[in-house]
Short mmCIF file of N, CA and C in Angstrom, two decimals:
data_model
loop_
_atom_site.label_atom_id
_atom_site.label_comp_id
_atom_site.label_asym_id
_atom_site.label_seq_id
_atom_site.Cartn_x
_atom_site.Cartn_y
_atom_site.Cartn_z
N UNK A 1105 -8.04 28.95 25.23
CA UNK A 1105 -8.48 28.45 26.52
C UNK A 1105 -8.44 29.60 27.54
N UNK A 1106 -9.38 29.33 28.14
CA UNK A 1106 -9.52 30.91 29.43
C UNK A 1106 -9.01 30.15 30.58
N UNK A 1107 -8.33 30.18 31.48
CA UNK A 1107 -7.49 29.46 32.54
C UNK A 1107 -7.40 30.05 33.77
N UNK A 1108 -8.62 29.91 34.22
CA UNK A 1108 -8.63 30.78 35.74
C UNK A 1108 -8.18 30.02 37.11
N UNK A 1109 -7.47 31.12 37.56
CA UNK A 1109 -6.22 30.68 38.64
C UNK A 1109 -6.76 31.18 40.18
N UNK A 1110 -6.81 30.57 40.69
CA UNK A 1110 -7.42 31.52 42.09
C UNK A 1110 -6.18 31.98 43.20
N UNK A 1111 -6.02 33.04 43.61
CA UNK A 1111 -5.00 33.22 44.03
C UNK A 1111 -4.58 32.71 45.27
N UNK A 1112 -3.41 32.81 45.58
CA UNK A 1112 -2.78 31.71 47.16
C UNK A 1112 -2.80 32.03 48.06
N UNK A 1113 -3.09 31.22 49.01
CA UNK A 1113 -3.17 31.64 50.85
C UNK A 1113 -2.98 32.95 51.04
N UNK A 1114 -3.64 33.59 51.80
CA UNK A 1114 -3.37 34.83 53.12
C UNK A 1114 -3.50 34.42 54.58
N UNK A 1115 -2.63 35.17 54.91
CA UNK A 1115 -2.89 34.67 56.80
C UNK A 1115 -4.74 34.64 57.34
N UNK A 1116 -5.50 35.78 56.11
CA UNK A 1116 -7.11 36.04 56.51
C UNK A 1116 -7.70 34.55 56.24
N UNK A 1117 -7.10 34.17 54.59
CA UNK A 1117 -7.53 32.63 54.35
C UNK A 1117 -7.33 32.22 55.76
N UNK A 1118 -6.32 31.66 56.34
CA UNK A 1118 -5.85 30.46 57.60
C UNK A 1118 -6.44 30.72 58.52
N UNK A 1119 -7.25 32.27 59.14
CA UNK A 1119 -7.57 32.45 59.77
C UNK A 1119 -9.21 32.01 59.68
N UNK A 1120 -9.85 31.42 58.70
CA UNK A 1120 -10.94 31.21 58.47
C UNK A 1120 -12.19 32.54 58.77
N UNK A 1121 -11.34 33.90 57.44
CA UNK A 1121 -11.94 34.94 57.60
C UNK A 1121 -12.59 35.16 56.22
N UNK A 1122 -13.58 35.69 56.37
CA UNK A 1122 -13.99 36.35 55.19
C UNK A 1122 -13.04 37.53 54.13
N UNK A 1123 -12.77 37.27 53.38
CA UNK A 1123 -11.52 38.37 52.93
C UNK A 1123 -12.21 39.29 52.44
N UNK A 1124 -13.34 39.24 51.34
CA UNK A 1124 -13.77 40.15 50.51
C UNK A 1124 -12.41 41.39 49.69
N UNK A 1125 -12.87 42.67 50.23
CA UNK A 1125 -11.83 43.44 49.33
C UNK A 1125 -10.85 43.79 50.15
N UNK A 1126 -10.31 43.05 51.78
CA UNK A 1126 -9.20 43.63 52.10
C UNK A 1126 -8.05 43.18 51.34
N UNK A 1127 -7.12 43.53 51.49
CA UNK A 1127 -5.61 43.52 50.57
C UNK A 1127 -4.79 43.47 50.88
N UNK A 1128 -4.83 41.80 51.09
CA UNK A 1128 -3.33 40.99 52.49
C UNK A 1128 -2.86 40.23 50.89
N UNK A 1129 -1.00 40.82 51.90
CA UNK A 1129 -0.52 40.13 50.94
C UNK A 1129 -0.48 38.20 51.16
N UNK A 1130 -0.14 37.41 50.12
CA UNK A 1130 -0.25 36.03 50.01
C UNK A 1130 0.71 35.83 51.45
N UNK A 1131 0.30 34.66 52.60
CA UNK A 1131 1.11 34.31 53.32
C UNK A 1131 2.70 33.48 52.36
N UNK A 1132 3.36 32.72 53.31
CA UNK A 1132 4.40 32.04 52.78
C UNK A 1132 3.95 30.87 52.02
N UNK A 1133 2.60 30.09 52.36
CA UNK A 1133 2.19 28.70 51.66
C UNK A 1133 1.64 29.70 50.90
N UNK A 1134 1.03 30.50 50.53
CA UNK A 1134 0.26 31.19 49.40
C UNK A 1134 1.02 31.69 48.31
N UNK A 1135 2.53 31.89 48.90
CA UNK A 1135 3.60 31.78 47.54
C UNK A 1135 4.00 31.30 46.81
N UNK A 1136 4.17 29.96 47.58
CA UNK A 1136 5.01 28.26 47.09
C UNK A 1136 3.44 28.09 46.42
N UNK A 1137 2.48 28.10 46.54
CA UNK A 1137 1.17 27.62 45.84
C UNK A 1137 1.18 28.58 44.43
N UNK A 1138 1.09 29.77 44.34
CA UNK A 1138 1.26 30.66 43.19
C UNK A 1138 2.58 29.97 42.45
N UNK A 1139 3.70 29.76 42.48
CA UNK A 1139 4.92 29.38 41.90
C UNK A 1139 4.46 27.93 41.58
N UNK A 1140 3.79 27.66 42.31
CA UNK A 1140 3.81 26.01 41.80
C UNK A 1140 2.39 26.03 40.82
N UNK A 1141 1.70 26.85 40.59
CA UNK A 1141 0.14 26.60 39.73
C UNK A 1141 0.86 27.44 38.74
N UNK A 1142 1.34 28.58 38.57
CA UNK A 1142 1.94 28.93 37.53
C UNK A 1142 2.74 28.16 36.86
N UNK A 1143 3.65 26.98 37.53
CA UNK A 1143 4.50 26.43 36.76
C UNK A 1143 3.99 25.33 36.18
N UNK A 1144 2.84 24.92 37.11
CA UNK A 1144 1.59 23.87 35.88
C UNK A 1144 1.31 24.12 35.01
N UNK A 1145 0.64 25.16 35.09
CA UNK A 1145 -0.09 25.51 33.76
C UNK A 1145 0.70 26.28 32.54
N UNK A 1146 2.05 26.81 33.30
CA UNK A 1146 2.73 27.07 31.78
C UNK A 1146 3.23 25.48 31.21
N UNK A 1147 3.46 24.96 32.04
CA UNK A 1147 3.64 23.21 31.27
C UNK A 1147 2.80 22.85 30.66
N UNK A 1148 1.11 23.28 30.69
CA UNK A 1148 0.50 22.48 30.30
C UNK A 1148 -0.10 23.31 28.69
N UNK A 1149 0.54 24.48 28.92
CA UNK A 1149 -0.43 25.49 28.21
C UNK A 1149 0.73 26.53 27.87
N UNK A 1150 0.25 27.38 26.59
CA UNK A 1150 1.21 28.27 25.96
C UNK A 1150 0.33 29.92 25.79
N UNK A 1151 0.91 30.17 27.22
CA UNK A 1151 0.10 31.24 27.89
C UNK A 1151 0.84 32.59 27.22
N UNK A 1152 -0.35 33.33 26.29
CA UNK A 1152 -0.20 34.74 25.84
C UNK A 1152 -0.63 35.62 26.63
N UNK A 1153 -1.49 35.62 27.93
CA UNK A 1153 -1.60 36.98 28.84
C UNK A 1153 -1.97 36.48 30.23
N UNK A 1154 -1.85 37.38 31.08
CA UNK A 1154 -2.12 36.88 32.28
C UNK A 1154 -2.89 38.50 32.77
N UNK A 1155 -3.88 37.93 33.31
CA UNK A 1155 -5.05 39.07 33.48
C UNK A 1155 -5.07 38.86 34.98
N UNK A 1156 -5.52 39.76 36.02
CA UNK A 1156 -5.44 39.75 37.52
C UNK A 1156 -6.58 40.72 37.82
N UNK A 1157 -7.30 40.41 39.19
CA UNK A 1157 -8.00 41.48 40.03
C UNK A 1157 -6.62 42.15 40.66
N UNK A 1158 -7.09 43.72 41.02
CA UNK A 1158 -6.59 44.02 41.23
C UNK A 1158 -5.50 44.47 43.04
N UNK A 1159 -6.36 43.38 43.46
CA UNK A 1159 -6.42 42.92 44.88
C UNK A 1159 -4.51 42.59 45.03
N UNK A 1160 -3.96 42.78 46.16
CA UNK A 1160 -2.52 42.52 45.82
C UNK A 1160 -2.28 40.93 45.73
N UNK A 1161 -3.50 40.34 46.72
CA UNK A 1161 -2.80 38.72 46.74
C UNK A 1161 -3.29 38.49 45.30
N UNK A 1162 -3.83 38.88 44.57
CA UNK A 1162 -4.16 38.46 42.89
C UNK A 1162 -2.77 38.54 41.92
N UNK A 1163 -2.75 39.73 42.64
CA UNK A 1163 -1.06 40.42 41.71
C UNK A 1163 -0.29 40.02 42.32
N UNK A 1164 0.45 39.46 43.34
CA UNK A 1164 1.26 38.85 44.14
C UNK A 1164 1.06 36.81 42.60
N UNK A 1165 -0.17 36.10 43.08
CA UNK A 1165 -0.07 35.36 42.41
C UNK A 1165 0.28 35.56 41.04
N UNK A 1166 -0.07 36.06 40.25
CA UNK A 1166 -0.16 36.48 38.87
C UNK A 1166 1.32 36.93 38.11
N UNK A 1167 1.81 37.65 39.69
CA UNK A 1167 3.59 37.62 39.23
C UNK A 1167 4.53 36.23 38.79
N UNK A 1168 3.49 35.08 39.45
CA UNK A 1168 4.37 33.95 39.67
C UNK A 1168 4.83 33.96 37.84
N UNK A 1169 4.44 34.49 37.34
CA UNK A 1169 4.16 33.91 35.67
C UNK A 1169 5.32 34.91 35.31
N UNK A 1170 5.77 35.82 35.86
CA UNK A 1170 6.81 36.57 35.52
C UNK A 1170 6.77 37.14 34.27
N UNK A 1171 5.96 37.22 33.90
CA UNK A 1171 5.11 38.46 32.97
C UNK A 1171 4.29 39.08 33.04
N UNK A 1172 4.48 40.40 31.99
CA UNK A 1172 3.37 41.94 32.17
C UNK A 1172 1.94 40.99 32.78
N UNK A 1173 1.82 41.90 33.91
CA UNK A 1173 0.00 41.64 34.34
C UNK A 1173 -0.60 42.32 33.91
N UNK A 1174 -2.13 41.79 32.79
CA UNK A 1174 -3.08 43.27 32.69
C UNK A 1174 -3.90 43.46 34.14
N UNK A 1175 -4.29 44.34 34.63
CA UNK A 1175 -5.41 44.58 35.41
C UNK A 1175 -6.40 44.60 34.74
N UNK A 1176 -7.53 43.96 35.72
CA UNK A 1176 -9.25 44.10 35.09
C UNK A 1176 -9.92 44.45 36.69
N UNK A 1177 -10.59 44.79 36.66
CA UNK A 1177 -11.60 45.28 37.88
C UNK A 1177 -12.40 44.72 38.10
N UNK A 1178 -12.83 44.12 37.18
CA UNK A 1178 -13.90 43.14 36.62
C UNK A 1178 -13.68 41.97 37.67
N UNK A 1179 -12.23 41.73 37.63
CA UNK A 1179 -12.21 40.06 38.75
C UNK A 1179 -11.86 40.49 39.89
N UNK A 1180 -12.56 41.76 40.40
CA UNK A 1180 -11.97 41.94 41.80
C UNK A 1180 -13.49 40.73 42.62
N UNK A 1181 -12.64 40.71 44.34
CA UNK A 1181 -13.69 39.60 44.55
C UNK A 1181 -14.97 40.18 45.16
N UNK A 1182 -15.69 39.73 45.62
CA UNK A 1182 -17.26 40.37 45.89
C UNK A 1182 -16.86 40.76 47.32
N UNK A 1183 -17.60 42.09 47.53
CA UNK A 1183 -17.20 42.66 48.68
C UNK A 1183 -18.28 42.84 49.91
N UNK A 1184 -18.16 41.95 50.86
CA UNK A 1184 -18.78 41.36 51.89
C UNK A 1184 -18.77 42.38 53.14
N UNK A 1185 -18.91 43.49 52.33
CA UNK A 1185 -19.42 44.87 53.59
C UNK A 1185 -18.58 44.75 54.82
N UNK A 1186 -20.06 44.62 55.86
CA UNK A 1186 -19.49 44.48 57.09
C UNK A 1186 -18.87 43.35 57.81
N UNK A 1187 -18.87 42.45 56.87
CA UNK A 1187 -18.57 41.07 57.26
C UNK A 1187 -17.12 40.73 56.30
N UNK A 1188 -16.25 42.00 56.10
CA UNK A 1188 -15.33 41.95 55.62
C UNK A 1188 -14.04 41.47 56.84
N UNK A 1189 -13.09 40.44 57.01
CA UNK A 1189 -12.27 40.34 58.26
C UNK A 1189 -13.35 39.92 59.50
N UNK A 1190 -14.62 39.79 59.43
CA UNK A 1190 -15.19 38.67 60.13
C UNK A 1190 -15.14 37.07 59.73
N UNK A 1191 -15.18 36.17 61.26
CA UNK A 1191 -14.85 34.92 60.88
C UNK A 1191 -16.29 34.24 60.17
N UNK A 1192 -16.05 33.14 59.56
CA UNK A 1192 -17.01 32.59 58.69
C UNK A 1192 -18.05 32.00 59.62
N UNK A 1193 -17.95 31.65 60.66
CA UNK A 1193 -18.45 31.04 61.84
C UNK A 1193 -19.45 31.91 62.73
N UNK A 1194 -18.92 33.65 62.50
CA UNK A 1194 -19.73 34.36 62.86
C UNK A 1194 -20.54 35.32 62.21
N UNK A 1195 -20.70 35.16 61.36
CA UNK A 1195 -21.64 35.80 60.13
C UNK A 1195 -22.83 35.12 61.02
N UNK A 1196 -23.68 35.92 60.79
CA UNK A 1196 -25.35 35.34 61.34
C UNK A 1196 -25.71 34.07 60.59
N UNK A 1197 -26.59 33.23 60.73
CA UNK A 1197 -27.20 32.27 60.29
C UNK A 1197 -28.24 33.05 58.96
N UNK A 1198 -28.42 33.74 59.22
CA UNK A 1198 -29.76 34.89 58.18
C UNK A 1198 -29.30 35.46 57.44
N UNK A 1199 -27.77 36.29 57.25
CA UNK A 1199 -27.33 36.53 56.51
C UNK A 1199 -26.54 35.39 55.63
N UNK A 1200 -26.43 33.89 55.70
CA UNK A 1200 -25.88 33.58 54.71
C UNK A 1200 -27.20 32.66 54.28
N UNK A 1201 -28.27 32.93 54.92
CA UNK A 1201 -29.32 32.39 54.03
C UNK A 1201 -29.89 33.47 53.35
N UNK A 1202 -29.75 34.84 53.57
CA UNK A 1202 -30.45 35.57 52.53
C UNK A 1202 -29.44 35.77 51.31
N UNK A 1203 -28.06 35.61 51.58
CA UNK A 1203 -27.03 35.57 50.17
C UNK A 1203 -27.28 34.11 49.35
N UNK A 1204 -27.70 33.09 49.63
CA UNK A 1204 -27.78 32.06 49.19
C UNK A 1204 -29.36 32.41 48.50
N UNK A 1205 -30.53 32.59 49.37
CA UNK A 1205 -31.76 32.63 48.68
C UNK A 1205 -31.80 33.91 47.38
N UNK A 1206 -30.94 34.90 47.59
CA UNK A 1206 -31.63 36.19 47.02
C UNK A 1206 -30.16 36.63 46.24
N UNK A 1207 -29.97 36.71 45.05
CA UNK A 1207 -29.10 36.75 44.78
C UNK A 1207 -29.00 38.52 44.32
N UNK A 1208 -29.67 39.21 44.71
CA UNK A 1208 -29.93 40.57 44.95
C UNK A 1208 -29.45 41.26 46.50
N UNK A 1209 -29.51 40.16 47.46
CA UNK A 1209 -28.95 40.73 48.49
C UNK A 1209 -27.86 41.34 48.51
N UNK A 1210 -27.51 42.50 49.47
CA UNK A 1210 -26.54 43.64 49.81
C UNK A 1210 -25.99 43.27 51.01
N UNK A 1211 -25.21 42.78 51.59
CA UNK A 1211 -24.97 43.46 52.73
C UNK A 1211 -24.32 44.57 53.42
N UNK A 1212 -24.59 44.79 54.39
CA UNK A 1212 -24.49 47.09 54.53
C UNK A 1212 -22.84 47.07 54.24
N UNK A 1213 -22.82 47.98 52.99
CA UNK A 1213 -21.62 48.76 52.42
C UNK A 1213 -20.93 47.62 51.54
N UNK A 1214 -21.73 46.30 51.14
CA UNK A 1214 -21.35 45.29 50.22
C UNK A 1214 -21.55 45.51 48.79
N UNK A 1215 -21.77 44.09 48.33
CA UNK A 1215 -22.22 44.18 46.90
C UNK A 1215 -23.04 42.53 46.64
N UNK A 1216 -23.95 42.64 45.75
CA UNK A 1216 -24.88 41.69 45.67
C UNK A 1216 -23.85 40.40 44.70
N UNK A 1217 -24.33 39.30 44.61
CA UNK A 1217 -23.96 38.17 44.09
C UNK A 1217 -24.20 38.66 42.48
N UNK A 1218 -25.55 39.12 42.10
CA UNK A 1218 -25.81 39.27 41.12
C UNK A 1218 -25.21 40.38 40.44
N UNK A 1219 -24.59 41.43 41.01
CA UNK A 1219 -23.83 42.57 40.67
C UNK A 1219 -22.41 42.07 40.36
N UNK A 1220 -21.91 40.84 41.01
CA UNK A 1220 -20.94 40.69 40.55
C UNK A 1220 -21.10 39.50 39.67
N UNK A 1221 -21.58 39.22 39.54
CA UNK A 1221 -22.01 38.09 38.24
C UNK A 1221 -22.32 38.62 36.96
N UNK A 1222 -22.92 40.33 37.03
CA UNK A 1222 -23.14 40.75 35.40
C UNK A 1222 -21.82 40.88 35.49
N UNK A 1223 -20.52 41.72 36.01
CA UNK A 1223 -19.49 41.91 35.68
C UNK A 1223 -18.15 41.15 35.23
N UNK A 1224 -18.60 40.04 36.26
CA UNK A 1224 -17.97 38.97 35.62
C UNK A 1224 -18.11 38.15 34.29
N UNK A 1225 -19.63 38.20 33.95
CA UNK A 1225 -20.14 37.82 32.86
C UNK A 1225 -19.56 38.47 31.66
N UNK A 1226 -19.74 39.77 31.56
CA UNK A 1226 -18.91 40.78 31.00
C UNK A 1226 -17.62 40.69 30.47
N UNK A 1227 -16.95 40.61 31.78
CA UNK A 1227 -15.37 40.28 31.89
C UNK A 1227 -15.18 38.89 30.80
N UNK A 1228 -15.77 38.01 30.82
CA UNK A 1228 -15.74 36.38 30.51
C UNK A 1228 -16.32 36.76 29.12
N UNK A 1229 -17.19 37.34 28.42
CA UNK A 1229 -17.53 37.69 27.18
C UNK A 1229 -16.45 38.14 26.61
N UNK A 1230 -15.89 38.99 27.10
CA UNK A 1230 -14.91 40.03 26.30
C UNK A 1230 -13.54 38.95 25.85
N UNK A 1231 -14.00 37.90 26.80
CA UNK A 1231 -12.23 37.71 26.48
C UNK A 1231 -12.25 35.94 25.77
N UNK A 1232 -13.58 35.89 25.18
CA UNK A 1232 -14.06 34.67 23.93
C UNK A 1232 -12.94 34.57 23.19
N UNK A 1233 -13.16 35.92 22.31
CA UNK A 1233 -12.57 35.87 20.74
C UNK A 1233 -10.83 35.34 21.62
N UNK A 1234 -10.53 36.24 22.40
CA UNK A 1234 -8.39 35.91 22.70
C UNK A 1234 -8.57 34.35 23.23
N UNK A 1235 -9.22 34.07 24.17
CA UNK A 1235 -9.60 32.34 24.60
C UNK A 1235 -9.97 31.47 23.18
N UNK A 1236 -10.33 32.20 22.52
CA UNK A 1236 -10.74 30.69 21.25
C UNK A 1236 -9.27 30.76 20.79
N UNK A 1237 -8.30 31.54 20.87
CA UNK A 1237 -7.41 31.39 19.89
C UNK A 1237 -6.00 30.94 20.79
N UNK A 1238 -5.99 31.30 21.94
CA UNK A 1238 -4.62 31.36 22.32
C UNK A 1238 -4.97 31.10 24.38
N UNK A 1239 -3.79 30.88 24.98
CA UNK A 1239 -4.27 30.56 26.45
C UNK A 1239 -4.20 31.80 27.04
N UNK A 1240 -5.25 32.48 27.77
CA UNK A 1240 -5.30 33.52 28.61
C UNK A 1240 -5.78 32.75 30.18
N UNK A 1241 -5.04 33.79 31.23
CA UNK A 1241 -4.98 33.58 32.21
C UNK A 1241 -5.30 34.54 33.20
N UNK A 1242 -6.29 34.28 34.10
CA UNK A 1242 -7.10 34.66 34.96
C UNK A 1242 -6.83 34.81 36.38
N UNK A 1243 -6.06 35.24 36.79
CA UNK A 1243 -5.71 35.51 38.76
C UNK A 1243 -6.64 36.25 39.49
N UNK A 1244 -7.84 35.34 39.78
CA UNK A 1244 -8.95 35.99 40.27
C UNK A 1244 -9.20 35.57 41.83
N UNK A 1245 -10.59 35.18 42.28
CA UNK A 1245 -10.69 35.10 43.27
C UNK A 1245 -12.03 34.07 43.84
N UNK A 1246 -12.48 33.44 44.63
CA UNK A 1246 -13.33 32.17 44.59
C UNK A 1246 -14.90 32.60 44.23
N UNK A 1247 -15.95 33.54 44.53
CA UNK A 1247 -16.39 34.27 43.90
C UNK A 1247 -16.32 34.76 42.15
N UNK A 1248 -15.88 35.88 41.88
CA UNK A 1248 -15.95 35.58 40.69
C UNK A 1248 -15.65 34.42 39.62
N UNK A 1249 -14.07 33.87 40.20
CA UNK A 1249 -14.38 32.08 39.40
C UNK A 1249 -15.52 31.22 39.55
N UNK A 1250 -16.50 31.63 40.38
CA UNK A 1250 -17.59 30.46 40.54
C UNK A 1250 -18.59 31.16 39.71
N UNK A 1251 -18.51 32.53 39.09
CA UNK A 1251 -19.57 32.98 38.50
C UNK A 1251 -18.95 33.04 36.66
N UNK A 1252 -17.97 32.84 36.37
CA UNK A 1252 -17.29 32.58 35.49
C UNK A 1252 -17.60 30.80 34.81
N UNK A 1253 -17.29 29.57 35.75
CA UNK A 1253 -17.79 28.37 35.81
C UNK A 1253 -19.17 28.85 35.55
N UNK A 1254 -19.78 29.36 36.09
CA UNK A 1254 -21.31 29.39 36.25
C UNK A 1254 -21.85 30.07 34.94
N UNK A 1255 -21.20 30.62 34.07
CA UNK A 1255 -20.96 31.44 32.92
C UNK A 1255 -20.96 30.39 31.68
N UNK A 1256 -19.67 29.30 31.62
CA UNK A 1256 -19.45 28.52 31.03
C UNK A 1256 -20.35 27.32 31.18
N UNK A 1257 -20.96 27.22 32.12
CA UNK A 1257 -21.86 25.83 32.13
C UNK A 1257 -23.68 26.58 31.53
N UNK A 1258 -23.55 27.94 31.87
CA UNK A 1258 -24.75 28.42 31.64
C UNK A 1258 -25.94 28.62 32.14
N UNK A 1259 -25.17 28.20 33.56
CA UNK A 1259 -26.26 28.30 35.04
C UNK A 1259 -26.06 29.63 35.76
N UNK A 1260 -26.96 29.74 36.57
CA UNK A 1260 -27.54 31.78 36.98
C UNK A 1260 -25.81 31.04 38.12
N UNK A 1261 -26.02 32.18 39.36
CA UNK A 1261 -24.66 32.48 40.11
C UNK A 1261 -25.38 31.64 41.27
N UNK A 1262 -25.98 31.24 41.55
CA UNK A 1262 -26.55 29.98 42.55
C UNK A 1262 -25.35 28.95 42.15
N UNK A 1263 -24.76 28.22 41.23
CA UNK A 1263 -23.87 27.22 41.59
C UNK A 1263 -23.41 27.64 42.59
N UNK A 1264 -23.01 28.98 42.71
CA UNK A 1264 -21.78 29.07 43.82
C UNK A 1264 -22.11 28.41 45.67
N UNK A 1265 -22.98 28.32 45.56
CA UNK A 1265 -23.32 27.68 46.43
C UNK A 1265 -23.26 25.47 46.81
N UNK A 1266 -22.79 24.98 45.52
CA UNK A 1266 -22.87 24.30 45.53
C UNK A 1266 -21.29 23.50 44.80
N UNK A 1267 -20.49 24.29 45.08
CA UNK A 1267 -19.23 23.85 44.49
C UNK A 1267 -17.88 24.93 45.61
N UNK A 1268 -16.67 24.13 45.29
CA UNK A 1268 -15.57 24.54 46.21
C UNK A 1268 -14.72 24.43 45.96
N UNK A 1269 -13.72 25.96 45.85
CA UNK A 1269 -12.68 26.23 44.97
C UNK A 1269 -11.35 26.33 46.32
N UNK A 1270 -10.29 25.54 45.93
CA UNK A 1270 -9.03 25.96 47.24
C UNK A 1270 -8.36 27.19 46.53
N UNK A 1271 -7.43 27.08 47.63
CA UNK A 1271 -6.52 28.48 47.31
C UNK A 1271 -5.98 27.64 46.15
N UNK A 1272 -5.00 28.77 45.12
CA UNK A 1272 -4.68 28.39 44.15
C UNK A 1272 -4.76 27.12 43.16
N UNK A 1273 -6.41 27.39 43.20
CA UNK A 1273 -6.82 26.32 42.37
C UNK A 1273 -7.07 26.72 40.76
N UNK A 1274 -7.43 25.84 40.31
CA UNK A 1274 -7.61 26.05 38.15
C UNK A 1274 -8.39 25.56 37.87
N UNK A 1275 -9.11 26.16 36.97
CA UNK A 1275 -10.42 26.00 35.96
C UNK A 1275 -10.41 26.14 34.94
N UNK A 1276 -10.37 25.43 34.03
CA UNK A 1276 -10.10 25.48 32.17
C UNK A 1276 -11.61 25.74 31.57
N UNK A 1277 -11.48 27.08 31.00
CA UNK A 1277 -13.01 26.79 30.36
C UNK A 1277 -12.22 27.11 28.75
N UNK A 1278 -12.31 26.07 27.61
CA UNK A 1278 -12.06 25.89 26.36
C UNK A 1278 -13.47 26.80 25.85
N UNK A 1279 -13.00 27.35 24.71
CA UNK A 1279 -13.82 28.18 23.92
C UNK A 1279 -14.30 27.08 22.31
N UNK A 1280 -15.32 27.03 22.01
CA UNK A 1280 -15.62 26.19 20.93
C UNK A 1280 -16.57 26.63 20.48
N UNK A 1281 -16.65 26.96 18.99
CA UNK A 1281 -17.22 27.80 18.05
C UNK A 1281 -18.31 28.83 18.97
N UNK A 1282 -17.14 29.47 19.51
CA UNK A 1282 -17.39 31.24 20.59
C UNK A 1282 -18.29 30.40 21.37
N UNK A 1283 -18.35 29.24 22.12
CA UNK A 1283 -18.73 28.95 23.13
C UNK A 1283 -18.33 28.40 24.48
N UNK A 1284 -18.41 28.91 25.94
CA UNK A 1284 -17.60 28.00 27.07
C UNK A 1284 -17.86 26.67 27.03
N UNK A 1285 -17.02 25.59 27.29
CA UNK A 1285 -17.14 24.43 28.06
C UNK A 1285 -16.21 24.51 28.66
N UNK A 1286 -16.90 24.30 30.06
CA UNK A 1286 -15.52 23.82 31.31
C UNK A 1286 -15.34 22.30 30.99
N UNK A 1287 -13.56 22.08 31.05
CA UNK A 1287 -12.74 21.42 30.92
C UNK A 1287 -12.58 20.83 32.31
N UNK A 1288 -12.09 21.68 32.93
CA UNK A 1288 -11.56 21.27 34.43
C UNK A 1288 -11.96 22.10 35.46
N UNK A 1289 -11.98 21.78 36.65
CA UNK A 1289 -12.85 22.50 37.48
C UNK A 1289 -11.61 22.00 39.09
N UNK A 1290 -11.31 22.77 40.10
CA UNK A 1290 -10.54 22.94 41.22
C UNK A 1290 -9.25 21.72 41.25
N UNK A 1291 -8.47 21.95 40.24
CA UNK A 1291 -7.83 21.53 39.95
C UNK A 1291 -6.45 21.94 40.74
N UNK A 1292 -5.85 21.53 41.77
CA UNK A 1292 -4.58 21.93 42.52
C UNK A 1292 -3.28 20.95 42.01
N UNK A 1293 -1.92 21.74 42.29
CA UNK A 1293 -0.79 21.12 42.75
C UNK A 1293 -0.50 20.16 44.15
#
């Protein structure tokens, strides 16, 4: 089972900011949320690795499991240029219709939807064969988990527009003869 974890509150979350690649650590509810989704899912599941972006609130969550973290780069989250630490409210009206229509869009000093969707795709291939056999675990970020879901259902990175992940939420995608099905989808404590 592939078991992707999204990591817990930052003060940028509460602030209703765009985080992209800055690197705040988890506020105080973003701790108690990591400790408490880790302690779900080792109840529920007999977890052999725990994989993380390399973002600190990823590795901050990913500690909750109190075992070796691998790093992947692969689940870092999509990086929203200039609209990195801007509020969600003030992003232009045009720029979140050209990220929604064009999944090639850039914004200045960003990265496209679709750039991070081959990588994630990538990332989510590689790690079939260890998911068909044993539970691996994912401390990623709302972005790449929606292109991961979007991986497992077999739809382009447009879902992401149409689904909503909280802080430290879970997504089960089961592997069956080397194929995704999502299991569970924003699953919280």
């Amino acid at each position: 089972m592939l078991i992707l974890l999204r990591h817990g509150r930052t003060a940028a979350n509460e602030a209703g900011l765009l985080q992209g690649r800055l690197d705040q650590d988890l506020d105080e509810r973003g701790r108690r949320q990591a400790v408490a989704a880790a302690e779900l899912i080792e109840a529920e599941a007999d977890v052999s690795a725990v994989i993380a972006s390399p973002l600190v609130r990823a590795q901050q969550t990913a500690e909750a499991f109190g075992r070796p973290v691998e790093t992947d780069e692969r689940w870092i989250e999509l990086s929203y240029g200039v609209y990195e630490g801007v509020a969600h409210a003030d992003v232009p009206s045009e720029v979140w219709r050209a990220w929604r229509d064009d999944f090639s869009y850039v914004p200045e000093g960003g990265e496209s939807l679709a750039s991070l969707d081959v990588r994630v795709r990538a990332a989510c291939d590689d790690l079939v064969e260890r998911a068909a056999s044993s539970d691996v675990v994912v401390v990623s970020h709302v972005s790449p988990m929606k292109s991961a879901v979007a991986w497992s259902l077999g739809v382009d990175i447009g879902i992401s527009w149409n689904c909503h992940l909280d802080h430290a939420s879970i997504c089960r995608i089961d592997i069956r003869d080397g194929r995704p099905v999502l299991r569970t989808f924003n699953q919280t404590v």
